[in-house]
Structures are given as C-alpha cells and as structure tokens.
Amino acid sequence: MELEKFSYDNGIVRKFALATVLWGFIGMLVGVLIATQLFMPALNFDISFLTFGRIRPLHTNAVIFAFVGNAIFTGVYYSLQRLCKARMFNDLLSNIHFWGWQLIIVSAAITLPLGLTTSKEYAELEWPIDIAIAVVWIIFGINMFGTIFKRREKHMYVAIWFYIATWVTITVLHVVNSLELPASFMKSYPIYAGVQDALVQWWYGHNAVAFFLTTPVLGLMYYFLPKAANRPIYSYRLSILHFWALIFIYIWAGPHHLLYSALPDWAQSLGTVFSIMLIAPSWGGMLNGLLTLRGAWDRVREDPILKFMVVAVTAYGMSTFEGPMLSLKNVNAIAHFTDWIISHVHIGALGWNGMLAFGMLYWLVPKLYRTDLYSKKLANLHFWIATLGIVFYASSMYWAGIAQSLMWKQFDASGVLQYPNFLETVLQIIPMYMIRMFGGTLYLTGVVIMMYNLVKTMKQGSFLAEEAAEAPPMDKKPDRFVKGLRHRWLEGKAAVFTVLAFVAILVGTLVEFVPMFMVKSNIPTIASVKPYTPLELQGRDIYIREGCNNCHSQLIRPFRSETERYGEYSKAGEFVYDHPFLWGSKRTGPDLHRVGGKYPNLWHYLHMENPRSMSPGSIMPSYPWLLTNDLDISTTPTKINVMRTLGVPYPDGYEEIATDELMAQAEQIAEDLQNAGIPAEPNKEIIALIAYLQRLGTDIKASDLSENK
Amino acid sequence: MIKDTLQSIQGVDIFPIISLFLFLIFFIVMVVWISRLDKKYLKEMAQLPLEPEENEFSNLAGEKNEK
C-alpha cells in the first residue's frame, strides 16, 4: 500500500513542556510560601494579596491546572500524534489552545490574589474566566477529535480512551459547576444554594481529581511507561477493564466529601459504597503499570526515568487505597477537616502527578532535542530529593492530622473538653508545619535541579520541530480479526466510543442529582431562618474575597466533641439562602458556624486588626485594611436583585430601601464600637464583616429546634 | 429530620437499588466482553506505542535503546 508522508508537530509539545516546568516551579513556590505562613503569619507582610486565604487557591489552581494541566497537554500532544500516526488536526488550534490556556493561568494569577473568587474549591475563577476556560477546552476538543478522525491507525490505543473520557467529563463538570449568575464583572453567585451547592461542588471537586489529575495522567502512564521501559503494557485486557470500571464508578463517589454533613444519609452511603469499589480498578491499573516492569527491575535500578514512574504508580496505588478508606464513615469522622487530607492530596499531587510528569519530561526532552539527557546523575539526585521531600511532607501532615483530631475530640475525666481553646490544638502542631515546609522545599529544590538538567540537555541537542513520518492511510476494510464481541469495533469508532463514555459518567451523575433536586422544594425550611440583611450580605462577600473558608469551616457535625465546642450541629435548612455554601474543607482555625453572638463586636474588631492581640500565638493573618477600606455599597441593589432571581425571598422593591437598611445597621454596630472606645466609622468594610460574623448560626435557637424535630 | 422529608418523597429509597443494579449489569457485560477478546488482537494493541520511530536517540546519557 502507498505510504503517506507527513510530519509530527514537536513545536507544540515543546511549548507545553516548557510551560509545565515554569508553572510547576511557580505553583510549588507559592505552596512553600503558604506553608511557611502557617507558622510565620508575618510572612504575608500584611499585604492583602499575599494572605493565606487568597493565595492558597492560587497554589492549588497553579499546581492542578497550570502544572499538571500543561503536563497532560504535553503528553497528549506528543502521544496522540504518534498513536494516530497523524499530525495534529490543525496547527492554529494547537497554538490557540496553548496561548489561551496560558492566558487563563495568568488571569488566575492576577485575579485570585485580588480576591476575585467564587470560593468553590478548584473552581475559584470568576465567570468571565470560566467562559474562557470553556472556549479553550472546546478548542482542545476539536483539535483532539479532529486528529482522531483523520488518524491512519485504525485502532485507538487505551491512552486515547483516557484522553477522550477526560475531555468529555471535564466539559460536563465545568459547565454544571459554573452555573452562576453574574452580579457584576468578576462577581457572581452560583445558582445552587446550601446543601445542593455543596453536593454539586463536591461532585465537581471529586471528579476534577478523578478526571483531571487521574484519567489523563493514566493515559500518559499507559503511553510513556511502555515507552520508557521499551516493552508493552503488562495486560491490555486489564487496561480495558481498568478504563471502563474507573470511569463508570468514579462519578458516583463524590458525596464522600460530605459525610456527616447535612447531606441526606442515602447519598452519603452511596458515596461510600462506590468509593470502596473504586479500589478494584485503581489497583488493577497500578498492578498493570508495575507488572509491565516485571523482569526488568535491574533496569529500574539504573534508570531514573523508570524510578520516577515506579514511585508515581506506587503513589497512585497508595492514594487510591487511602481515598476509599477515608470515605468510610468512622475513618472520615477522624480525618475530615484535618491535615490528614492535606497529606492525602499531596501523595497524589507530589507522588503520582509530579513524579510521572518528571519521568515523562526526562524521557521527552532528549527525544525532542535528538540527544541524550545531560546528566543522569542529576536526574537521580532529583529523584532522591523529591522522594525524601514527599516522605517529610506526608509524615508530618499525617502526624499533624491525627494529633489535631485526637485533641479536638479529647474529653477529660470530668467530661469536658480537654482543649477547649482551639488555638491550643493549633500551637501543638506548629513543629509539624515546619517539617512540612522543609519537605516541600526539598521537593521544589528537585524541580530546580531538573530545570538545570533540562536546559543543559536542550543546549547540547538540536530541536527537531518537524519530525518526518510515514504511514499507510487507514485501512477502511473490515477487521482482520473476527472472533468474539469486539472492543476493537468500538476502537474503530471514535464517535460511538465517546458517546458511550459520556453515558457511563452520566448515569452516576443523574443518580446523584435527581433526588437531590427533587428534594429542593422539600429541604425543611426552618421558619426562623431568614435571608441575610444587605450589610450581612456584603460582609459575606468580604469573607469570600478574603478566602476565610480556606481556614474555617462552617459546618458543625453531629458529634458530642463538636457540639460541646461549637454548639448545636448544622442543619440543612439553615443554608437555604447560602449562595454559595461556605462549609469549607479544612479547619486550620475553628468552625465559625455558630460564632454569631459568641464575642462582642469589639473583640472581632481587634481580632481582625491583629488576631494575636486577642489570641496570642494565633496563625490567622491580620486584616488591617478592612478597618480602613470603605465598603462599596453601590453594588447592594444589584446583589439583592440577583439573589432574588436565585430564589431568595427579598420582597419586591426591597433593593430600593436596601441601602438605607444597610446604613442603619452599620450605624448601630459603629455606635456599639464607639461606646467601647473605638473610633470606628460605619462605612468601613470591617463593619459589614462583623455584621456577618455576628449573624452566623443565630437563626435557630434551641426553642425553634425542638419545634422542628 | 432530613430523613423524614426524604422518606416523604415517593420512592427515594429505590435510587441506591437502581444504582447497584445498573452497576452489576454493567460489570457483568463488561467482564464477559473482555474475556472474549482475541489474544492476537490484544497483543497487537499493546504494541501500538512501541512501533519504531524515526528518531532513534536514546533517552539517557551513554545508554542506547535496546531493540
């Protein structure tokens, strides 16, 4: 048959590879900075842009979407062309994808420190950027499917299925979780409230981990591990099972992030059951990767690339075992809200994602530059430093997490909390925070060594931008194989395959969502729960802007240790006007759901100005600018209108008197502060924030509760 | 409290049962399917990433790709 001549586009692969390294460095550097702030809060220099609450999202977004994202695209653009025996569908689309993605990252790096955030974890970016993400993602999709449709190799290798499933699922996740109503340029409210918002968010959050940090990276594993080891994957059969089981089950497990929350029991149980089932395909995949190296372990000892990959695959196995364990209710009761979870995600991020990306880069860059790696020694050094970094990071955070949990739950002999002051439990684990920072710094040092090594490699080689290739056109004739039910039939039909993958993820989504939204009108409305006043609403937006939810939860679980410490546990009906929900996921500081009325206004005023004045040794940032910034009240009527559109029952015409009511309430608080000797002015942001904090959790009193039981 | 409300929604307890049922069917079909795949085909698929490339440089200092 006639061979067709064409060339592979290596230029786009190089671009994504460089971006991976650059953003990886920046994202991890920010990580080290916030890790340091947790024992040295002064390190934010009292600059709002550098406070923990604002730059923790910067760190998570940079690592997930900039570092791992670009690594995924690097691998996809390299492997897809080879596996399809075709150049990328369209060079212009490739470049729009590349520059569009980088632009989104830059806009995130600007807006997040400015406090422009939706507060939803890993979906913090505001609506204009959400739209940009959707556009760029679709361009990537067109480019990918275009390549797949013009391929010369009839069968789609398993890596490509993982890419397809990734694309389909991320599209659905992003759209559903970003449904929000703009209140202004760069400010929006999600259409869901309270419990539903939480369910949608953690359906998204869980599956972002599944379909952004796992499935595409598994695709890379199925391509680059055989490449680096120069031998085929252990069992192709197992990889088919791995794929279908994984994408079918993953979607269902989202509710395990909300155990003991106000989410209905059956949904919680479903999340647990499916989480446990996830172990099977995940471990199948891990074994498939590791067994590929059977009989070649002597090479693993020699070859740093294989070492990186072995640790990556092992970390995949560890975190996919730990994840389901954490979704068991009794384990979850201990681990949730603690630093244990931070350890868990870093086994995934540093171990699985990072190590696989490094292995891939060490393999890929010499290939693109037609040379050998500059220094195998340095690569080995990187490997050991990174591994050590992970060990320090993970062990310190496990320790911190377990210690925290035990202290939170410890009662003394007379039946009262042993550590009634939350701050005590924080101060105990400060040394662990220091060790964590040390581990992170080691890991970052490894990245710097890699940068040097790769640059040297590039210098000594010559870049091959257009790699000539030839292949016969796709054989359109029926298959050579005839026996059996055919997965290969599917592999020949990219469109059918995509639809099936879509159906697989949709089933789980619908089973989770339908009842949740049927419940919508049925969530027990507690009569005494009223919409926020205009001032509280503005205060809530300041809480969101400053990212207080990155340290504080607003969800008291029904345990005696929590009700003793914080008060009555949280009810679903209390959150019906919360667009967005602010339950949080980690308690670096105490829960705030019932902080309303706990302290006088004066306490909050002084505490926000400098937490250490009220709580010596506190690691909470100071917020002096809240005392001097004027509150922007011009947005009040719009916000009321948007909230009403979303179903919050503000009476008609309320937006017209809202500003007056806001002023009146602010005057009251300011007067109270003035009486206490503080020259507070009513038009400052701090007043709104205090109003919000004092409102929290006060809607239901013990008497209302007994009526509603 | 939540439980009572949910129970008042007709047939909410059927959801987990449907899910499990769906999942079982899915799994059985998949296992049957995969067990009946052709060996020769599987072998060929697994070889896909490894087909020889133009660019024959090895990836590591001083070490040539073994063929």
mmCIF file with all atom_site columns, N, CA and C in Angstrom, chain A residues 221-278:
data_model
loop_
_atom_site.group_PDB
_atom_site.id
_atom_site.type_symbol
_atom_site.label_atom_id
_atom_site.label_alt_id
_atom_site.label_comp_id
_atom_site.label_asym_id
_atom_site.label_entity_id
_atom_site.label_seq_id
_atom_site.pdbx_PDB_ins_code
_atom_site.Cartn_x
_atom_site.Cartn_y
_atom_site.Cartn_z
_atom_site.occupancy
_atom_site.B_iso_or_equiv
_atom_site.pdbx_formal_charge
_atom_site.auth_seq_id
_atom_site.auth_comp_id
_atom_site.auth_asym_id
_atom_site.auth_atom_id
_atom_site.pdbx_PDB_model_num
ATOM 1   N N  . MET A 1 221 ? 0.483   7.437  31.558 1.00 0.00 ? 221 MET A N  1
ATOM 2   C CA . MET A 1 221 ? 1.175   6.260  32.073 1.00 0.00 ? 221 MET A CA 1
ATOM 3   C C  . MET A 1 221 ? 1.138   5.137  31.044 1.00 0.00 ? 221 MET A C  1
ATOM 4   N N  . TYR A 1 222 ? -0.046  4.894  30.452 1.00 0.00 ? 222 TYR A N  1
ATOM 5   C CA . TYR A 1 222 ? -0.170  3.790  29.506 1.00 0.00 ? 222 TYR A CA 1
ATOM 6   C C  . TYR A 1 222 ? 0.664   4.028  28.247 1.00 0.00 ? 222 TYR A C  1
ATOM 7   N N  . TYR A 1 223 ? 1.026   5.266  27.973 1.00 0.00 ? 223 TYR A N  1
ATOM 8   C CA . TYR A 1 223 ? 1.884   5.513  26.823 1.00 0.00 ? 223 TYR A CA 1
ATOM 9   C C  . TYR A 1 223 ? 3.366   5.577  27.209 1.00 0.00 ? 223 TYR A C  1
ATOM 10  N N  . PHE A 1 224 ? 3.670   6.421  28.199 1.00 0.00 ? 224 PHE A N  1
ATOM 11  C CA . PHE A 1 224 ? 5.086   6.708  28.455 1.00 0.00 ? 224 PHE A CA 1
ATOM 12  C C  . PHE A 1 224 ? 5.777   5.619  29.266 1.00 0.00 ? 224 PHE A C  1
ATOM 13  N N  . LEU A 1 225 ? 5.050   4.893  30.082 1.00 0.00 ? 225 LEU A N  1
ATOM 14  C CA . LEU A 1 225 ? 5.710   3.813  30.829 1.00 0.00 ? 225 LEU A CA 1
ATOM 15  C C  . LEU A 1 225 ? 6.208   2.721  29.879 1.00 0.00 ? 225 LEU A C  1
ATOM 16  N N  . PRO A 1 226 ? 5.361   2.209  28.971 1.00 0.00 ? 226 PRO A N  1
ATOM 17  C CA . PRO A 1 226 ? 5.890   1.252  27.991 1.00 0.00 ? 226 PRO A CA 1
ATOM 18  C C  . PRO A 1 226 ? 7.021   1.854  27.153 1.00 0.00 ? 226 PRO A C  1
ATOM 19  N N  . LYS A 1 227 ? 6.902   3.107  26.811 1.00 0.00 ? 227 LYS A N  1
ATOM 20  C CA . LYS A 1 227 ? 7.954   3.757  26.041 1.00 0.00 ? 227 LYS A CA 1
ATOM 21  C C  . LYS A 1 227 ? 9.274   3.728  26.798 1.00 0.00 ? 227 LYS A C  1
ATOM 22  N N  . ALA A 1 228 ? 9.212   4.201  28.042 1.00 0.00 ? 228 ALA A N  1
ATOM 23  C CA . ALA A 1 228 ? 10.448  4.315  28.814 1.00 0.00 ? 228 ALA A CA 1
ATOM 24  C C  . ALA A 1 228 ? 11.035  2.943  29.111 1.00 0.00 ? 228 ALA A C  1
ATOM 25  N N  . ALA A 1 229 ? 10.152  1.969  29.315 1.00 0.00 ? 229 ALA A N  1
ATOM 26  C CA . ALA A 1 229 ? 10.645  0.631  29.635 1.00 0.00 ? 229 ALA A CA 1
ATOM 27  C C  . ALA A 1 229 ? 10.937  -0.170 28.374 1.00 0.00 ? 229 ALA A C  1
ATOM 28  N N  . ASN A 1 230 ? 10.461  0.364  27.250 1.00 0.00 ? 230 ASN A N  1
ATOM 29  C CA . ASN A 1 230 ? 10.634  -0.312 25.974 1.00 0.00 ? 230 ASN A CA 1
ATOM 30  C C  . ASN A 1 230 ? 10.021  -1.720 25.960 1.00 0.00 ? 230 ASN A C  1
ATOM 31  N N  . ARG A 1 231 ? 8.887   -1.835 26.537 1.00 0.00 ? 231 ARG A N  1
ATOM 32  C CA . ARG A 1 231 ? 8.165   -3.106 26.487 1.00 0.00 ? 231 ARG A CA 1
ATOM 33  C C  . ARG A 1 231 ? 6.673   -2.818 26.613 1.00 0.00 ? 231 ARG A C  1
ATOM 34  N N  . PRO A 1 232 ? 5.837   -3.679 26.046 1.00 0.00 ? 232 PRO A N  1
ATOM 35  C CA . PRO A 1 232 ? 4.402   -3.377 26.057 1.00 0.00 ? 232 PRO A CA 1
ATOM 36  C C  . PRO A 1 232 ? 3.814   -3.444 27.470 1.00 0.00 ? 232 PRO A C  1
ATOM 37  N N  . ILE A 1 233 ? 2.662   -2.844 27.627 1.00 0.00 ? 233 ILE A N  1
ATOM 38  C CA . ILE A 1 233 ? 1.971   -2.873 28.912 1.00 0.00 ? 233 ILE A CA 1
ATOM 39  C C  . ILE A 1 233 ? 1.694   -4.332 29.282 1.00 0.00 ? 233 ILE A C  1
ATOM 40  N N  . TYR A 1 234 ? 1.720   -4.606 30.580 1.00 0.00 ? 234 TYR A N  1
ATOM 41  C CA . TYR A 1 234 ? 1.607   -5.981 31.064 1.00 0.00 ? 234 TYR A CA 1
ATOM 42  C C  . TYR A 1 234 ? 0.375   -6.695 30.495 1.00 0.00 ? 234 TYR A C  1
ATOM 43  N N  . SER A 1 235 ? -0.804  -6.097 30.697 1.00 0.00 ? 235 SER A N  1
ATOM 44  C CA . SER A 1 235 ? -2.009  -6.749 30.179 1.00 0.00 ? 235 SER A CA 1
ATOM 45  C C  . SER A 1 235 ? -2.935  -5.722 29.550 1.00 0.00 ? 235 SER A C  1
ATOM 46  N N  . TYR A 1 236 ? -3.125  -5.870 28.283 1.00 0.00 ? 236 TYR A N  1
ATOM 47  C CA . TYR A 1 236 ? -4.025  -4.944 27.612 1.00 0.00 ? 236 TYR A CA 1
ATOM 48  C C  . TYR A 1 236 ? -5.469  -5.200 28.029 1.00 0.00 ? 236 TYR A C  1
ATOM 49  N N  . ARG A 1 237 ? -5.758  -6.461 28.286 1.00 0.00 ? 237 ARG A N  1
ATOM 50  C CA . ARG A 1 237 ? -7.086  -6.834 28.774 1.00 0.00 ? 237 ARG A CA 1
ATOM 51  C C  . ARG A 1 237 ? -7.416  -6.070 30.061 1.00 0.00 ? 237 ARG A C  1
ATOM 52  N N  . LEU A 1 238 ? -6.450  -6.083 30.947 1.00 0.00 ? 238 LEU A N  1
ATOM 53  C CA . LEU A 1 238 ? -6.641  -5.404 32.233 1.00 0.00 ? 238 LEU A CA 1
ATOM 54  C C  . LEU A 1 238 ? -6.839  -3.903 32.023 1.00 0.00 ? 238 LEU A C  1
ATOM 55  N N  . SER A 1 239 ? -6.166  -3.358 31.039 1.00 0.00 ? 239 SER A N  1
ATOM 56  C CA . SER A 1 239 ? -6.303  -1.921 30.826 1.00 0.00 ? 239 SER A CA 1
ATOM 57  C C  . SER A 1 239 ? -7.711  -1.567 30.343 1.00 0.00 ? 239 SER A C  1
ATOM 58  N N  . ILE A 1 240 ? -8.329  -2.463 29.586 1.00 0.00 ? 240 ILE A N  1
ATOM 59  C CA . ILE A 1 240 ? -9.714  -2.207 29.158 1.00 0.00 ? 240 ILE A CA 1
ATOM 60  C C  . ILE A 1 240 ? -10.641 -2.201 30.374 1.00 0.00 ? 240 ILE A C  1
ATOM 61  N N  . LEU A 1 241 ? -10.432 -3.196 31.232 1.00 0.00 ? 241 LEU A N  1
ATOM 62  C CA . LEU A 1 241 ? -11.238 -3.285 32.451 1.00 0.00 ? 241 LEU A CA 1
ATOM 63  C C  . LEU A 1 241 ? -11.007 -2.059 33.331 1.00 0.00 ? 241 LEU A C  1
ATOM 64  N N  . HIS A 1 242 ? -9.747  -1.702 33.482 1.00 0.00 ? 242 HIS A N  1
ATOM 65  C CA . HIS A 1 242 ? -9.360  -0.532 34.264 1.00 0.00 ? 242 HIS A CA 1
ATOM 66  C C  . HIS A 1 242 ? -10.133 0.688  33.778 1.00 0.00 ? 242 HIS A C  1
ATOM 67  N N  . PHE A 1 243 ? -10.111 0.870  32.487 1.00 0.00 ? 243 PHE A N  1
ATOM 68  C CA . PHE A 1 243 ? -10.739 2.067  31.929 1.00 0.00 ? 243 PHE A CA 1
ATOM 69  C C  . PHE A 1 243 ? -12.237 2.128  32.208 1.00 0.00 ? 243 PHE A C  1
ATOM 70  N N  . TRP A 1 244 ? -12.937 1.083  31.779 1.00 0.00 ? 244 TRP A N  1
ATOM 71  C CA . TRP A 1 244 ? -14.398 1.182  31.874 1.00 0.00 ? 244 TRP A CA 1
ATOM 72  C C  . TRP A 1 244 ? -14.870 1.197  33.328 1.00 0.00 ? 244 TRP A C  1
ATOM 73  N N  . ALA A 1 245 ? -14.246 0.374  34.145 1.00 0.00 ? 245 ALA A N  1
ATOM 74  C CA . ALA A 1 245 ? -14.677 0.343  35.547 1.00 0.00 ? 245 ALA A CA 1
ATOM 75  C C  . ALA A 1 245 ? -14.417 1.695  36.199 1.00 0.00 ? 245 ALA A C  1
ATOM 76  N N  . LEU A 1 246 ? -13.274 2.253  35.895 1.00 0.00 ? 246 LEU A N  1
ATOM 77  C CA . LEU A 1 246 ? -12.897 3.515  36.532 1.00 0.00 ? 246 LEU A CA 1
ATOM 78  C C  . LEU A 1 246 ? -13.853 4.638  36.159 1.00 0.00 ? 246 LEU A C  1
ATOM 79  N N  . ILE A 1 247 ? -14.082 4.804  34.864 1.00 0.00 ? 247 ILE A N  1
ATOM 80  C CA . ILE A 1 247 ? -14.900 5.965  34.520 1.00 0.00 ? 247 ILE A CA 1
ATOM 81  C C  . ILE A 1 247 ? -16.350 5.757  34.939 1.00 0.00 ? 247 ILE A C  1
ATOM 82  N N  . PHE A 1 248 ? -16.761 4.501  35.018 1.00 0.00 ? 248 PHE A N  1
ATOM 83  C CA . PHE A 1 248 ? -18.140 4.282  35.430 1.00 0.00 ? 248 PHE A CA 1
ATOM 84  C C  . PHE A 1 248 ? -18.315 4.526  36.930 1.00 0.00 ? 248 PHE A C  1
ATOM 85  N N  . ILE A 1 249 ? -17.359 4.082  37.723 1.00 0.00 ? 249 ILE A N  1
ATOM 86  C CA . ILE A 1 249 ? -17.542 4.159  39.177 1.00 0.00 ? 249 ILE A CA 1
ATOM 87  C C  . ILE A 1 249 ? -17.175 5.523  39.754 1.00 0.00 ? 249 ILE A C  1
ATOM 88  N N  . TYR A 1 250 ? -16.158 6.147  39.182 1.00 0.00 ? 250 TYR A N  1
ATOM 89  C CA . TYR A 1 250 ? -15.607 7.361  39.793 1.00 0.00 ? 250 TYR A CA 1
ATOM 90  C C  . TYR A 1 250 ? -16.670 8.415  40.100 1.00 0.00 ? 250 TYR A C  1
ATOM 91  N N  . ILE A 1 251 ? -17.507 8.631  39.109 1.00 0.00 ? 251 ILE A N  1
ATOM 92  C CA . ILE A 1 251 ? -18.503 9.692  39.188 1.00 0.00 ? 251 ILE A CA 1
ATOM 93  C C  . ILE A 1 251 ? -19.394 9.591  40.429 1.00 0.00 ? 251 ILE A C  1
ATOM 94  N N  . TRP A 1 252 ? -19.609 8.381  40.901 1.00 0.00 ? 252 TRP A N  1
ATOM 95  C CA . TRP A 1 252 ? -20.591 8.186  41.975 1.00 0.00 ? 252 TRP A CA 1
ATOM 96  C C  . TRP A 1 252 ? -20.059 8.565  43.353 1.00 0.00 ? 252 TRP A C  1
ATOM 97  N N  . ALA A 1 253 ? -18.746 8.680  43.445 1.00 0.00 ? 253 ALA A N  1
ATOM 98  C CA . ALA A 1 253 ? -18.153 8.703  44.776 1.00 0.00 ? 253 ALA A CA 1
ATOM 99  C C  . ALA A 1 253 ? -18.103 10.096 45.403 1.00 0.00 ? 253 ALA A C  1
ATOM 100 N N  . GLY A 1 254 ? -18.504 11.121 44.673 1.00 0.00 ? 254 GLY A N  1
ATOM 101 C CA . GLY A 1 254 ? -18.405 12.496 45.152 1.00 0.00 ? 254 GLY A CA 1
ATOM 102 C C  . GLY A 1 254 ? -18.917 12.763 46.569 1.00 0.00 ? 254 GLY A C  1
ATOM 103 N N  . PRO A 1 255 ? -20.069 12.219 46.950 1.00 0.00 ? 255 PRO A N  1
ATOM 104 C CA . PRO A 1 255 ? -20.616 12.556 48.268 1.00 0.00 ? 255 PRO A CA 1
ATOM 105 C C  . PRO A 1 255 ? -19.715 12.157 49.436 1.00 0.00 ? 255 PRO A C  1
ATOM 106 N N  . HIS A 1 256 ? -18.654 11.369 49.186 1.00 0.00 ? 256 HIS A N  1
ATOM 107 C CA . HIS A 1 256 ? -17.815 11.009 50.335 1.00 0.00 ? 256 HIS A CA 1
ATOM 108 C C  . HIS A 1 256 ? -17.083 12.212 50.911 1.00 0.00 ? 256 HIS A C  1
ATOM 109 N N  . HIS A 1 257 ? -17.152 13.337 50.223 1.00 0.00 ? 257 HIS A N  1
ATOM 110 C CA . HIS A 1 257 ? -16.566 14.566 50.783 1.00 0.00 ? 257 HIS A CA 1
ATOM 111 C C  . HIS A 1 257 ? -17.508 15.215 51.791 1.00 0.00 ? 257 HIS A C  1
ATOM 112 N N  . LEU A 1 258 ? -18.711 14.691 51.876 1.00 0.00 ? 258 LEU A N  1
ATOM 113 C CA . LEU A 1 258 ? -19.716 15.368 52.695 1.00 0.00 ? 258 LEU A CA 1
ATOM 114 C C  . LEU A 1 258 ? -20.306 14.463 53.770 1.00 0.00 ? 258 LEU A C  1
ATOM 115 N N  . LEU A 1 259 ? -19.521 13.479 54.213 1.00 0.00 ? 259 LEU A N  1
ATOM 116 C CA . LEU A 1 259 ? -20.027 12.586 55.248 1.00 0.00 ? 259 LEU A CA 1
ATOM 117 C C  . LEU A 1 259 ? -20.283 13.374 56.536 1.00 0.00 ? 259 LEU A C  1
ATOM 118 N N  . TYR A 1 260 ? -21.296 12.993 57.224 1.00 0.00 ? 260 TYR A N  1
ATOM 119 C CA . TYR A 1 260 ? -21.719 13.664 58.471 1.00 0.00 ? 260 TYR A CA 1
ATOM 120 C C  . TYR A 1 260 ? -22.145 15.097 58.243 1.00 0.00 ? 260 TYR A C  1
ATOM 121 N N  . SER A 1 261 ? -22.306 15.487 56.987 1.00 0.00 ? 261 SER A N  1
ATOM 122 C CA . SER A 1 261 ? -22.747 16.850 56.760 1.00 0.00 ? 261 SER A CA 1
ATOM 123 C C  . SER A 1 261 ? -24.262 16.826 56.741 1.00 0.00 ? 261 SER A C  1
ATOM 124 N N  . ALA A 1 262 ? -24.841 17.929 56.311 1.00 0.00 ? 262 ALA A N  1
ATOM 125 C CA . ALA A 1 262 ? -26.290 17.988 56.265 1.00 0.00 ? 262 ALA A CA 1
ATOM 126 C C  . ALA A 1 262 ? -26.845 17.279 55.026 1.00 0.00 ? 262 ALA A C  1
ATOM 127 N N  . LEU A 1 263 ? -25.988 16.578 54.304 1.00 0.00 ? 263 LEU A N  1
ATOM 128 C CA . LEU A 1 263 ? -26.431 15.833 53.113 1.00 0.00 ? 263 LEU A CA 1
ATOM 129 C C  . LEU A 1 263 ? -27.208 14.588 53.533 1.00 0.00 ? 263 LEU A C  1
ATOM 130 N N  . PRO A 1 264 ? -28.274 14.239 52.778 1.00 0.00 ? 264 PRO A N  1
ATOM 131 C CA . PRO A 1 264 ? -29.060 13.055 53.149 1.00 0.00 ? 264 PRO A CA 1
ATOM 132 C C  . PRO A 1 264 ? -28.217 11.791 53.282 1.00 0.00 ? 264 PRO A C  1
ATOM 133 N N  . ASP A 1 265 ? -28.622 10.938 54.203 1.00 0.00 ? 265 ASP A N  1
ATOM 134 C CA . ASP A 1 265 ? -27.881 9.714  54.506 1.00 0.00 ? 265 ASP A CA 1
ATOM 135 C C  . ASP A 1 265 ? -27.647 8.821  53.302 1.00 0.00 ? 265 ASP A C  1
ATOM 136 N N  . TRP A 1 266 ? -28.716 8.608  52.518 1.00 0.00 ? 266 TRP A N  1
ATOM 137 C CA . TRP A 1 266 ? -28.575 7.640  51.425 1.00 0.00 ? 266 TRP A CA 1
ATOM 138 C C  . TRP A 1 266 ? -27.509 8.096  50.449 1.00 0.00 ? 266 TRP A C  1
ATOM 139 N N  . ALA A 1 267 ? -27.416 9.409  50.225 1.00 0.00 ? 267 ALA A N  1
ATOM 140 C CA . ALA A 1 267 ? -26.414 9.915  49.283 1.00 0.00 ? 267 ALA A CA 1
ATOM 141 C C  . ALA A 1 267 ? -25.015 9.717  49.856 1.00 0.00 ? 267 ALA A C  1
ATOM 142 N N  . GLN A 1 268 ? -24.901 9.902  51.180 1.00 0.00 ? 268 GLN A N  1
ATOM 143 C CA . GLN A 1 268 ? -23.616 9.669  51.824 1.00 0.00 ? 268 GLN A CA 1
ATOM 144 C C  . GLN A 1 268 ? -23.199 8.216  51.689 1.00 0.00 ? 268 GLN A C  1
ATOM 145 N N  . SER A 1 269 ? -24.150 7.304  51.903 1.00 0.00 ? 269 SER A N  1
ATOM 146 C CA . SER A 1 269 ? -23.827 5.879  51.842 1.00 0.00 ? 269 SER A CA 1
ATOM 147 C C  . SER A 1 269 ? -23.431 5.461  50.426 1.00 0.00 ? 269 SER A C  1
ATOM 148 N N  . LEU A 1 270 ? -24.162 5.992  49.470 1.00 0.00 ? 270 LEU A N  1
ATOM 149 C CA . LEU A 1 270 ? -23.840 5.695  48.075 1.00 0.00 ? 270 LEU A CA 1
ATOM 150 C C  . LEU A 1 270 ? -22.392 6.101  47.791 1.00 0.00 ? 270 LEU A C  1
ATOM 151 N N  . GLY A 1 271 ? -22.031 7.289  48.263 1.00 0.00 ? 271 GLY A N  1
ATOM 152 C CA . GLY A 1 271 ? -20.663 7.763  48.059 1.00 0.00 ? 271 GLY A CA 1
ATOM 153 C C  . GLY A 1 271 ? -19.656 6.800  48.648 1.00 0.00 ? 271 GLY A C  1
ATOM 154 N N  . THR A 1 272 ? -19.935 6.285  49.835 1.00 0.00 ? 272 THR A N  1
ATOM 155 C CA . THR A 1 272 ? -19.005 5.365  50.486 1.00 0.00 ? 272 THR A CA 1
ATOM 156 C C  . THR A 1 272 ? -18.888 4.064  49.711 1.00 0.00 ? 272 THR A C  1
ATOM 157 N N  . VAL A 1 273 ? -20.040 3.475  49.352 1.00 0.00 ? 273 VAL A N  1
ATOM 158 C CA . VAL A 1 273 ? -20.019 2.183  48.664 1.00 0.00 ? 273 VAL A CA 1
ATOM 159 C C  . VAL A 1 273 ? -19.205 2.273  47.378 1.00 0.00 ? 273 VAL A C  1
ATOM 160 N N  . PHE A 1 274 ? -19.476 3.282  46.597 1.00 0.00 ? 274 PHE A N  1
ATOM 161 C CA . PHE A 1 274 ? -18.780 3.381  45.325 1.00 0.00 ? 274 PHE A CA 1
ATOM 162 C C  . PHE A 1 274 ? -17.302 3.728  45.511 1.00 0.00 ? 274 PHE A C  1
ATOM 163 N N  . SER A 1 275 ? -16.996 4.435  46.574 1.00 0.00 ? 275 SER A N  1
ATOM 164 C CA . SER A 1 275 ? -15.585 4.730  46.838 1.00 0.00 ? 275 SER A CA 1
ATOM 165 C C  . SER A 1 275 ? -14.819 3.446  47.101 1.00 0.00 ? 275 SER A C  1
ATOM 166 N N  . ILE A 1 276 ? -15.434 2.554  47.888 1.00 0.00 ? 276 ILE A N  1
ATOM 167 C CA . ILE A 1 276 ? -14.750 1.292  48.196 1.00 0.00 ? 276 ILE A CA 1
ATOM 168 C C  . ILE A 1 276 ? -14.568 0.470  46.914 1.00 0.00 ? 276 ILE A C  1
ATOM 169 N N  . MET A 1 277 ? -15.605 0.480  46.074 1.00 0.00 ? 277 MET A N  1
ATOM 170 C CA . MET A 1 277 ? -15.489 -0.300 44.839 1.00 0.00 ? 277 MET A CA 1
ATOM 171 C C  . MET A 1 277 ? -14.373 0.223  43.950 1.00 0.00 ? 277 MET A C  1
ATOM 172 N N  . LEU A 1 278 ? -14.048 1.492  44.097 1.00 0.00 ? 278 LEU A N  1
ATOM 173 C CA . LEU A 1 278 ? -13.005 2.097  43.262 1.00 0.00 ? 278 LEU A CA 1
ATOM 174 C C  . LEU A 1 278 ? -11.641 1.457  43.453 1.00 0.00 ? 278 LEU A C  1
#
